[in-house]
PDB file of C-alpha atoms in Angstrom:
ATOM      1  CA  MET A 200       0.000   0.000   0.000  1.00 91.00           C
ATOM      2  CA  GLU A 201       1.698   3.157  -1.270  1.00 96.00           C
ATOM      3  CA  LYS A 202       0.317   6.607  -1.788  1.00 98.00           C
ATOM      4  CA  VAL A 203       0.265   7.964  -5.338  1.00 98.00           C
ATOM      5  CA  ASN A 204       1.117  11.510  -6.362  1.00 98.00           C
ATOM      6  CA  ILE A 205      -0.876  12.148  -9.531  1.00 98.00           C
ATOM      7  CA  LYS A 206       1.306  14.917 -10.961  1.00 98.00           C
ATOM      8  CA  GLU A 207       4.437  12.892 -10.324  1.00 98.00           C
ATOM      9  CA  LYS A 208       2.974   9.971 -12.270  1.00 98.00           C
ATOM     10  CA  LEU A 209       1.976  12.319 -15.077  1.00 98.00           C
ATOM     11  CA  SER A 210       5.529  13.659 -15.259  1.00 98.00           C
ATOM     12  CA  LEU A 211       6.957  10.249 -16.156  1.00 98.00           C
ATOM     13  CA  HIS A 212       5.825  10.088 -19.792  1.00 97.00           C
ATOM     14  CA  ASP A 213       5.247  12.634 -22.520  1.00 96.00           C
ATOM     15  CA  ASP A 214       3.241  10.629 -25.036  1.00 96.00           C
ATOM     16  CA  HIS A 215      -0.430  11.246 -25.767  1.00 96.00           C
ATOM     17  CA  TYR A 216      -3.448   8.981 -25.575  1.00 95.00           C
ATOM     18  CA  VAL A 217      -1.463   6.301 -23.771  1.00 96.00           C
ATOM     19  CA  PRO A 218      -3.213   5.647 -20.450  1.00 96.00           C
ATOM     20  CA  ARG A 219      -1.134   4.050 -17.717  1.00 97.00           C
ATOM     21  CA  ILE A 220      -2.443   2.328 -14.618  1.00 97.00           C
ATOM     22  CA  VAL A 221      -1.650   3.998 -11.295  1.00 98.00           C
ATOM     23  CA  GLY A 222      -4.170   2.280  -9.033  1.00 98.00           C
ATOM     24  CA  GLU A 223      -6.637  -0.576  -8.848  1.00 97.00           C
ATOM     25  CA  LEU A 224      -9.653  -1.080  -6.615  1.00 97.00           C
ATOM     26  CA  ASN A 225     -12.842  -3.088  -6.764  1.00 96.00           C
ATOM     27  CA  GLY A 226     -12.143  -4.221 -10.315  1.00 96.00           C
ATOM     28  CA  GLN A 227     -11.624  -0.633 -11.448  1.00 96.00           C
ATOM     29  CA  TYR A 228      -8.445   0.997 -12.670  1.00 97.00           C
ATOM     30  CA  VAL A 229      -7.211   4.495 -11.944  1.00 98.00           C
ATOM     31  CA  LYS A 230      -5.185   5.694 -14.924  1.00 98.00           C
ATOM     32  CA  VAL A 231      -3.289   8.805 -15.917  1.00 98.00           C
ATOM     33  CA  VAL A 232      -3.098  10.018 -19.491  1.00 98.00           C
ATOM     34  CA  LYS A 233      -2.107  13.067 -21.497  1.00 98.00           C
ATOM     35  CA  PHE A 234      -4.438  14.131 -24.278  1.00 97.00           C
ATOM     36  CA  LEU A 235      -3.458  16.284 -27.246  1.00 97.00           C
ATOM     37  CA  GLY A 236      -5.552  16.741 -30.344  1.00 97.00           C
ATOM     38  CA  PRO A 237      -8.693  14.810 -31.205  1.00 96.00           C
ATOM     39  CA  PHE A 238      -9.151  11.166 -30.226  1.00 94.00           C
ATOM     40  CA  VAL A 239     -11.519   8.810 -32.059  1.00 93.00           C
ATOM     41  CA  TRP A 240     -15.283   8.629 -31.740  1.00 96.00           C
ATOM     42  CA  HIS A 241     -16.197   5.573 -29.717  1.00 95.00           C
ATOM     43  CA  HIS A 242     -18.371   4.208 -26.960  1.00 94.00           C
ATOM     44  CA  HIS A 243     -17.975   1.520 -24.322  1.00 94.00           C
ATOM     45  CA  GLU A 244     -20.645  -1.144 -24.425  1.00 94.00           C
ATOM     46  CA  ASN A 245     -20.507  -2.117 -20.749  1.00 94.00           C
ATOM     47  CA  GLU A 246     -18.401   0.467 -18.968  1.00 95.00           C
ATOM     48  CA  ASP A 247     -19.067   3.909 -17.573  1.00 97.00           C
ATOM     49  CA  GLU A 248     -15.988   6.103 -17.773  1.00 97.00           C
ATOM     50  CA  MET A 249     -14.893   9.008 -15.603  1.00 98.00           C
ATOM     51  CA  PHE A 250     -12.569  11.787 -16.769  1.00 98.00           C
ATOM     52  CA  LEU A 251     -11.035  14.048 -14.114  1.00 98.00           C
ATOM     53  CA  VAL A 252      -8.958  16.925 -15.444  1.00 98.00           C
ATOM     54  CA  ILE A 253      -5.727  17.743 -13.597  1.00 98.00           C
ATOM     55  CA  ARG A 254      -4.222  20.293 -15.975  1.00 98.00           C
ATOM     56  CA  GLY A 255      -5.310  21.993 -19.195  1.00 98.00           C
ATOM     57  CA  THR A 256      -8.764  21.804 -20.702  1.00 98.00           C
ATOM     58  CA  LEU A 257     -10.502  18.737 -22.074  1.00 98.00           C
ATOM     59  CA  ARG A 258     -13.322  19.121 -24.538  1.00 98.00           C
ATOM     60  CA  MET A 259     -15.658  16.146 -24.540  1.00 98.00           C
ATOM     61  CA  GLU A 260     -17.585  15.992 -27.764  1.00 98.00           C
ATOM     62  CA  LEU A 261     -20.888  14.159 -27.600  1.00 98.00           C
ATOM     63  CA  ARG A 262     -23.204  13.644 -30.567  1.00 97.00           C
ATOM     64  CA  ASP A 263     -25.567  16.375 -29.369  1.00 96.00           C
ATOM     65  CA  ARG A 264     -23.299  18.764 -27.472  1.00 97.00           C
ATOM     66  CA  VAL A 265     -19.861  19.576 -26.148  1.00 98.00           C
ATOM     67  CA  ILE A 266     -18.714  19.739 -22.511  1.00 98.00           C
ATOM     68  CA  ASP A 267     -15.524  21.607 -21.608  1.00 98.00           C
ATOM     69  CA  LEU A 268     -13.710  20.404 -18.501  1.00 98.00           C
ATOM     70  CA  ALA A 269     -11.245  22.509 -16.521  1.00 98.00           C
ATOM     71  CA  PRO A 270      -8.855  21.294 -13.796  1.00 98.00           C
ATOM     72  CA  GLY A 271     -10.772  19.983 -10.790  1.00 98.00           C
ATOM     73  CA  GLU A 272     -13.783  19.066 -12.910  1.00 98.00           C
ATOM     74  CA  PHE A 273     -14.908  15.607 -13.903  1.00 98.00           C
ATOM     75  CA  LEU A 274     -17.396  14.028 -16.262  1.00 98.00           C
ATOM     76  CA  ILE A 275     -18.874  10.546 -16.161  1.00 98.00           C
ATOM     77  CA  VAL A 276     -19.730   9.235 -19.622  1.00 98.00           C
ATOM     78  CA  PRO A 277     -22.254   6.423 -19.219  1.00 97.00           C
ATOM     79  CA  ARG A 278     -21.875   3.156 -21.094  1.00 97.00           C
ATOM     80  CA  GLY A 279     -23.249   3.262 -24.612  1.00 97.00           C
ATOM     81  CA  VAL A 280     -22.785   7.009 -25.071  1.00 98.00           C
ATOM     82  CA  GLU A 281     -20.634   7.975 -28.045  1.00 97.00           C
ATOM     83  CA  HIS A 282     -17.923  10.450 -27.198  1.00 97.00           C
ATOM     84  CA  ARG A 283     -14.725  11.932 -28.528  1.00 97.00           C
ATOM     85  CA  PRO A 284     -12.179  13.645 -26.247  1.00 97.00           C
ATOM     86  CA  VAL A 285     -10.403  16.599 -27.854  1.00 98.00           C
ATOM     87  CA  ALA A 286      -7.608  18.665 -26.327  1.00 98.00           C
ATOM     88  CA  GLU A 287      -6.592  21.767 -28.258  1.00 96.00           C
ATOM     89  CA  GLU A 288      -3.639  22.092 -25.912  1.00 96.00           C
ATOM     90  CA  GLU A 289      -2.205  19.292 -23.832  1.00 98.00           C
ATOM     91  CA  ALA A 290      -4.538  18.118 -21.076  1.00 98.00           C
ATOM     92  CA  HIS A 291      -3.585  15.917 -18.131  1.00 98.00           C
ATOM     93  CA  VAL A 292      -6.355  13.582 -17.069  1.00 98.00           C
ATOM     94  CA  VAL A 293      -7.163  10.875 -14.525  1.00 98.00           C
ATOM     95  CA  LEU A 294      -9.446   8.089 -15.723  1.00 97.00           C
ATOM     96  CA  PHE A 295     -11.552   5.810 -13.524  1.00 97.00           C
ATOM     97  CA  GLU A 296     -13.047   2.840 -15.275  1.00 95.00           C
ATOM     98  CA  PRO A 297     -13.423  -0.921 -15.069  1.00 94.00           C
ATOM     99  CA  ALA A 298     -10.311  -2.989 -15.657  1.00 91.00           C
ATOM    100  CA  SER A 299     -11.989  -4.377 -18.776  1.00 87.00           C
ATOM    101  CA  THR A 300     -12.169  -0.987 -20.520  1.00 90.00           C
ATOM    102  CA  LEU A 301     -10.459  -0.690 -23.899  1.00 89.00           C
ATOM    103  CA  ASN A 302      -9.292   2.860 -24.664  1.00 91.00           C
ATOM    104  CA  THR A 303     -11.000   3.045 -28.045  1.00 92.00           C
ATOM    105  CA  GLY A 304     -14.123   1.184 -26.931  1.00 91.00           C
ATOM    106  CA  ASP A 305     -16.004  -0.334 -29.870  1.00 90.00           C
ATOM    107  CA  THR A 306     -13.599   1.258 -32.382  1.00 89.00           C
ATOM    108  CA  ARG A 307     -10.363  -0.577 -33.070  1.00 88.00           C
ATOM    109  CA  ASN A 308      -7.624   1.219 -34.924  1.00 89.00           C
ATOM    110  CA  GLU A 309      -3.965   2.176 -34.590  1.00 87.00           C
ATOM    111  CA  LYS A 310      -4.728   3.986 -31.335  1.00 87.00           C
ATOM    112  CA  THR A 311      -6.126   0.880 -29.678  1.00 92.00           C
ATOM    113  CA  LEU A 312      -4.012  -0.357 -26.762  1.00 92.00           C
ATOM    114  CA  GLU A 313      -4.599  -3.915 -25.632  1.00 86.00           C
ATOM    115  CA  GLN A 314      -2.145  -3.865 -22.734  1.00 89.00           C
ATOM    116  CA  LEU A 315      -1.529  -0.954 -20.427  1.00 92.00           C
ATOM    117  CA  GLU A 316       1.611  -0.319 -18.435  1.00 93.00           C
ATOM    118  CA  ARG A 317       1.487   0.035 -14.661  1.00 95.00           C
ATOM    119  CA  ILE A 318       3.559   2.865 -13.296  1.00 96.00           C
TER     120      ILE A 318
ATOM    121  CA  MET B 145     -24.799  13.922 -18.010  1.00 91.00           C
ATOM    122  CA  GLU B 146     -23.397  16.984 -16.244  1.00 96.00           C
ATOM    123  CA  LYS B 147     -19.842  17.833 -15.377  1.00 98.00           C
ATOM    124  CA  VAL B 148     -18.950  18.154 -11.698  1.00 98.00           C
ATOM    125  CA  ASN B 149     -16.695  20.782 -10.192  1.00 98.00           C
ATOM    126  CA  ILE B 150     -15.192  19.169  -7.105  1.00 98.00           C
ATOM    127  CA  LYS B 151     -14.362  22.368  -5.199  1.00 98.00           C
ATOM    128  CA  GLU B 152     -17.823  23.760  -5.901  1.00 98.00           C
ATOM    129  CA  LYS B 153     -19.408  20.627  -4.424  1.00 98.00           C
ATOM    130  CA  LEU B 154     -17.112  20.846  -1.401  1.00 98.00           C
ATOM    131  CA  SER B 155     -18.176  24.457  -0.829  1.00 98.00           C
ATOM    132  CA  LEU B 156     -21.809  23.492  -0.282  1.00 98.00           C
ATOM    133  CA  HIS B 157     -21.478  22.008   3.215  1.00 97.00           C
ATOM    134  CA  ASP B 158     -19.286  22.702   6.215  1.00 96.00           C
ATOM    135  CA  ASP B 159     -19.861  19.599   8.318  1.00 96.00           C
ATOM    136  CA  HIS B 160     -17.209  16.942   8.887  1.00 96.00           C
ATOM    137  CA  TYR B 161     -17.205  13.219   8.203  1.00 95.00           C
ATOM    138  CA  VAL B 162     -20.423  13.461   6.217  1.00 96.00           C
ATOM    139  CA  PRO B 163     -19.676  12.089   2.755  1.00 96.00           C
ATOM    140  CA  ARG B 164     -22.031  13.160  -0.038  1.00 97.00           C
ATOM    141  CA  ILE B 165     -22.415  11.485  -3.395  1.00 97.00           C
ATOM    142  CA  VAL B 166     -21.354  13.525  -6.421  1.00 98.00           C
ATOM    143  CA  GLY B 167     -21.080  10.792  -9.038  1.00 98.00           C
ATOM    144  CA  GLU B 168     -21.865   7.165  -9.755  1.00 97.00           C
ATOM    145  CA  LEU B 169     -20.319   4.756 -12.223  1.00 97.00           C
ATOM    146  CA  ASN B 170     -20.036   0.994 -12.524  1.00 96.00           C
ATOM    147  CA  GLY B 171     -21.585   0.425  -9.112  1.00 96.00           C
ATOM    148  CA  GLN B 172     -19.102   2.810  -7.489  1.00 96.00           C
ATOM    149  CA  TYR B 173     -19.776   6.163  -5.884  1.00 97.00           C
ATOM    150  CA  VAL B 174     -17.668   9.281  -6.080  1.00 98.00           C
ATOM    151  CA  LYS B 175     -18.110  11.239  -2.848  1.00 97.00           C
ATOM    152  CA  VAL B 176     -16.822  14.460  -1.347  1.00 98.00           C
ATOM    153  CA  VAL B 177     -16.206  14.879   2.362  1.00 98.00           C
ATOM    154  CA  LYS B 178     -14.473  17.207   4.787  1.00 98.00           C
ATOM    155  CA  PHE B 179     -12.405  15.627   7.529  1.00 97.00           C
ATOM    156  CA  LEU B 180     -11.465  17.298  10.784  1.00 97.00           C
ATOM    157  CA  GLY B 181     -10.044  15.506  13.782  1.00 97.00           C
ATOM    158  CA  PRO B 182      -9.750  11.753  14.182  1.00 96.00           C
ATOM    159  CA  PHE B 183     -12.336   9.367  12.741  1.00 94.00           C
ATOM    160  CA  VAL B 184     -12.922   5.853  14.099  1.00 93.00           C
ATOM    161  CA  TRP B 185     -10.796   2.782  13.527  1.00 96.00           C
ATOM    162  CA  HIS B 186     -12.589   0.507  11.078  1.00 95.00           C
ATOM    163  CA  HIS B 187     -12.204  -1.681   8.048  1.00 94.00           C
ATOM    164  CA  HIS B 188     -14.405  -2.609   5.127  1.00 94.00           C
ATOM    165  CA  GLU B 189     -14.938  -6.329   4.713  1.00 94.00           C
ATOM    166  CA  ASN B 190     -15.559  -6.319   0.964  1.00 94.00           C
ATOM    167  CA  GLU B 191     -14.650  -2.901  -0.343  1.00 95.00           C
ATOM    168  CA  ASP B 192     -11.410  -1.235  -1.334  1.00 97.00           C
ATOM    169  CA  GLU B 193     -11.521   2.492  -0.652  1.00 97.00           C
ATOM    170  CA  MET B 194      -9.725   5.356  -2.373  1.00 98.00           C
ATOM    171  CA  PHE B 195      -8.941   8.693  -0.711  1.00 98.00           C
ATOM    172  CA  LEU B 196      -7.883  11.586  -2.963  1.00 98.00           C
ATOM    173  CA  VAL B 197      -6.911  14.771  -1.141  1.00 98.00           C
ATOM    174  CA  ILE B 198      -8.075  18.061  -2.677  1.00 98.00           C
ATOM    175  CA  ARG B 199      -7.096  20.463   0.105  1.00 98.00           C
ATOM    176  CA  GLY B 200      -5.279  20.186   3.419  1.00 98.00           C
ATOM    177  CA  THR B 201      -3.479  17.126   4.670  1.00 98.00           C
ATOM    178  CA  LEU B 202      -4.973  13.763   5.527  1.00 98.00           C
ATOM    179  CA  ARG B 203      -3.137  11.432   7.841  1.00 98.00           C
ATOM    180  CA  MET B 204      -4.112   7.810   7.315  1.00 98.00           C
ATOM    181  CA  GLU B 205      -3.288   5.768  10.385  1.00 98.00           C
ATOM    182  CA  LEU B 206      -2.768   2.078   9.786  1.00 98.00           C
ATOM    183  CA  ARG B 207      -1.989  -0.452  12.489  1.00 97.00           C
ATOM    184  CA  ASP B 208       1.683  -0.583  11.510  1.00 96.00           C
ATOM    185  CA  ARG B 209       2.364   2.877  10.062  1.00 97.00           C
ATOM    186  CA  VAL B 210       1.043   6.263   9.081  1.00 98.00           C
ATOM    187  CA  ILE B 211       0.721   7.732   5.575  1.00 98.00           C
ATOM    188  CA  ASP B 212       0.356  11.494   5.112  1.00 98.00           C
ATOM    189  CA  LEU B 213      -1.490  12.631   2.012  1.00 98.00           C
ATOM    190  CA  ALA B 214      -1.161  16.085   0.473  1.00 98.00           C
ATOM    191  CA  PRO B 215      -3.371  17.616  -2.228  1.00 98.00           C
ATOM    192  CA  GLY B 216      -3.091  15.700  -5.486  1.00 98.00           C
ATOM    193  CA  GLU B 217      -2.170  12.487  -3.698  1.00 98.00           C
ATOM    194  CA  PHE B 218      -4.323   9.431  -3.224  1.00 98.00           C
ATOM    195  CA  LEU B 219      -4.244   6.215  -1.252  1.00 98.00           C
ATOM    196  CA  ILE B 220      -6.138   3.003  -1.889  1.00 98.00           C
ATOM    197  CA  VAL B 221      -6.894   1.117   1.325  1.00 98.00           C
ATOM    198  CA  PRO B 222      -7.599  -2.505   0.411  1.00 97.00           C
ATOM    199  CA  ARG B 223     -10.557  -4.366   1.900  1.00 97.00           C
ATOM    200  CA  GLY B 224      -9.873  -5.847   5.300  1.00 97.00           C
ATOM    201  CA  VAL B 225      -7.193  -3.329   6.256  1.00 97.00           C
ATOM    202  CA  GLU B 226      -7.883  -1.413   9.460  1.00 97.00           C
ATOM    203  CA  HIS B 227      -7.486   2.314   9.096  1.00 97.00           C
ATOM    204  CA  ARG B 228      -8.293   5.573  10.801  1.00 97.00           C
ATOM    205  CA  PRO B 229      -8.302   8.898   8.929  1.00 97.00           C
ATOM    206  CA  VAL B 230      -7.094  11.843  11.000  1.00 98.00           C
ATOM    207  CA  ALA B 231      -7.014  15.499   9.926  1.00 98.00           C
ATOM    208  CA  GLU B 232      -5.294  17.889  12.305  1.00 96.00           C
ATOM    209  CA  GLU B 233      -6.633  20.730  10.194  1.00 96.00           C
ATOM    210  CA  GLU B 234      -9.601  20.498   7.874  1.00 98.00           C
ATOM    211  CA  ALA B 235      -8.960  18.287   4.863  1.00 98.00           C
ATOM    212  CA  HIS B 236     -11.110  18.116   1.726  1.00 98.00           C
ATOM    213  CA  VAL B 237     -11.246  14.679   0.198  1.00 98.00           C
ATOM    214  CA  VAL B 238     -12.759  12.775  -2.701  1.00 98.00           C
ATOM    215  CA  LEU B 239     -13.712   9.164  -1.981  1.00 97.00           C
ATOM    216  CA  PHE B 240     -14.102   6.507  -4.603  1.00 97.00           C
ATOM    217  CA  GLU B 241     -15.682   3.273  -3.401  1.00 95.00           C
ATOM    218  CA  PRO B 242     -18.458   0.765  -4.073  1.00 94.00           C
ATOM    219  CA  ALA B 243     -22.015   1.967  -3.548  1.00 91.00           C
ATOM    220  CA  SER B 244     -22.326  -0.582  -0.748  1.00 87.00           C
ATOM    221  CA  THR B 245     -19.612   1.038   1.402  1.00 90.00           C
ATOM    222  CA  LEU B 246     -20.628   2.156   4.896  1.00 89.00           C
ATOM    223  CA  ASN B 247     -18.548   5.070   6.174  1.00 91.00           C
ATOM    224  CA  THR B 248     -17.591   3.395   9.441  1.00 91.00           C
ATOM    225  CA  GLY B 249     -17.128  -0.054   7.908  1.00 90.00           C
ATOM    226  CA  ASP B 250     -17.401  -2.799  10.515  1.00 90.00           C
ATOM    227  CA  THR B 251     -17.726  -0.262  13.340  1.00 89.00           C
ATOM    228  CA  ARG B 252     -21.179   1.140  14.024  1.00 88.00           C
ATOM    229  CA  ASN B 253     -21.500   4.155  16.238  1.00 89.00           C
ATOM    230  CA  GLU B 254     -22.897   7.680  16.263  1.00 87.00           C
ATOM    231  CA  LYS B 255     -20.782   8.539  13.235  1.00 88.00           C
ATOM    232  CA  THR B 256     -22.325   5.801  11.102  1.00 92.00           C
ATOM    233  CA  LEU B 257     -24.387   7.152   8.192  1.00 92.00           C
ATOM    234  CA  GLU B 258     -26.816   4.722   6.587  1.00 86.00           C
ATOM    235  CA  GLN B 259     -28.058   7.073   3.895  1.00 89.00           C
ATOM    236  CA  LEU B 260     -25.944   9.566   2.000  1.00 92.00           C
ATOM    237  CA  GLU B 261     -27.200  12.689   0.303  1.00 93.00           C
ATOM    238  CA  ARG B 262     -26.605  13.275  -3.400  1.00 95.00           C
ATOM    239  CA  ILE B 263     -25.503  16.779  -4.252  1.00 96.00           C
TER     240      ILE B 263
END
């Protein structure tokens, strides 16, 4: 049992859209990730997903609207809801989601990551 | 689907050791709570519990050691592990835990809250 400093974990890697696991509880993972630019439209069939912004601004595009998240704000995207994260400038984000969650959800492409690193 | 500003939610109430629900996903609750003073020793039989500090310092007493958490740091206390949160000055905290989690775990006393408010 070790405490985790979120900003310290975020300082370890500079790549984008590569979530890394920093905690696990009750079958859920806590991940850190840096976003830059648009991701892909996708949804998760069986997983709700939480995005907590640590630094920068994250724009969550939904099919019917857009929600802008500042540091200290979070959004829970329910299962089945199509979404596309977009960061015009680099955004640092904590994700909470089930261990089974695939980053690109129902969409598989070159951004899909089957295995995530633990840091 | 609405975004949540954590500090705004924490500004709504001034009481201590009264967690309130600010989000729900995958059978887990996201809660905000203010800690001041020592809580009670307890453990959760079937739930891992995550404490993320937003403001102030939270001291987590375990039977064999103490872990101090500053803002931006979190600790996951696994199920079965006895713990006692202590805040010498007021600490603002986000909790992430299964919906079934009782605040005082296996210990029931005047601090036990059976029903939590959603804000």
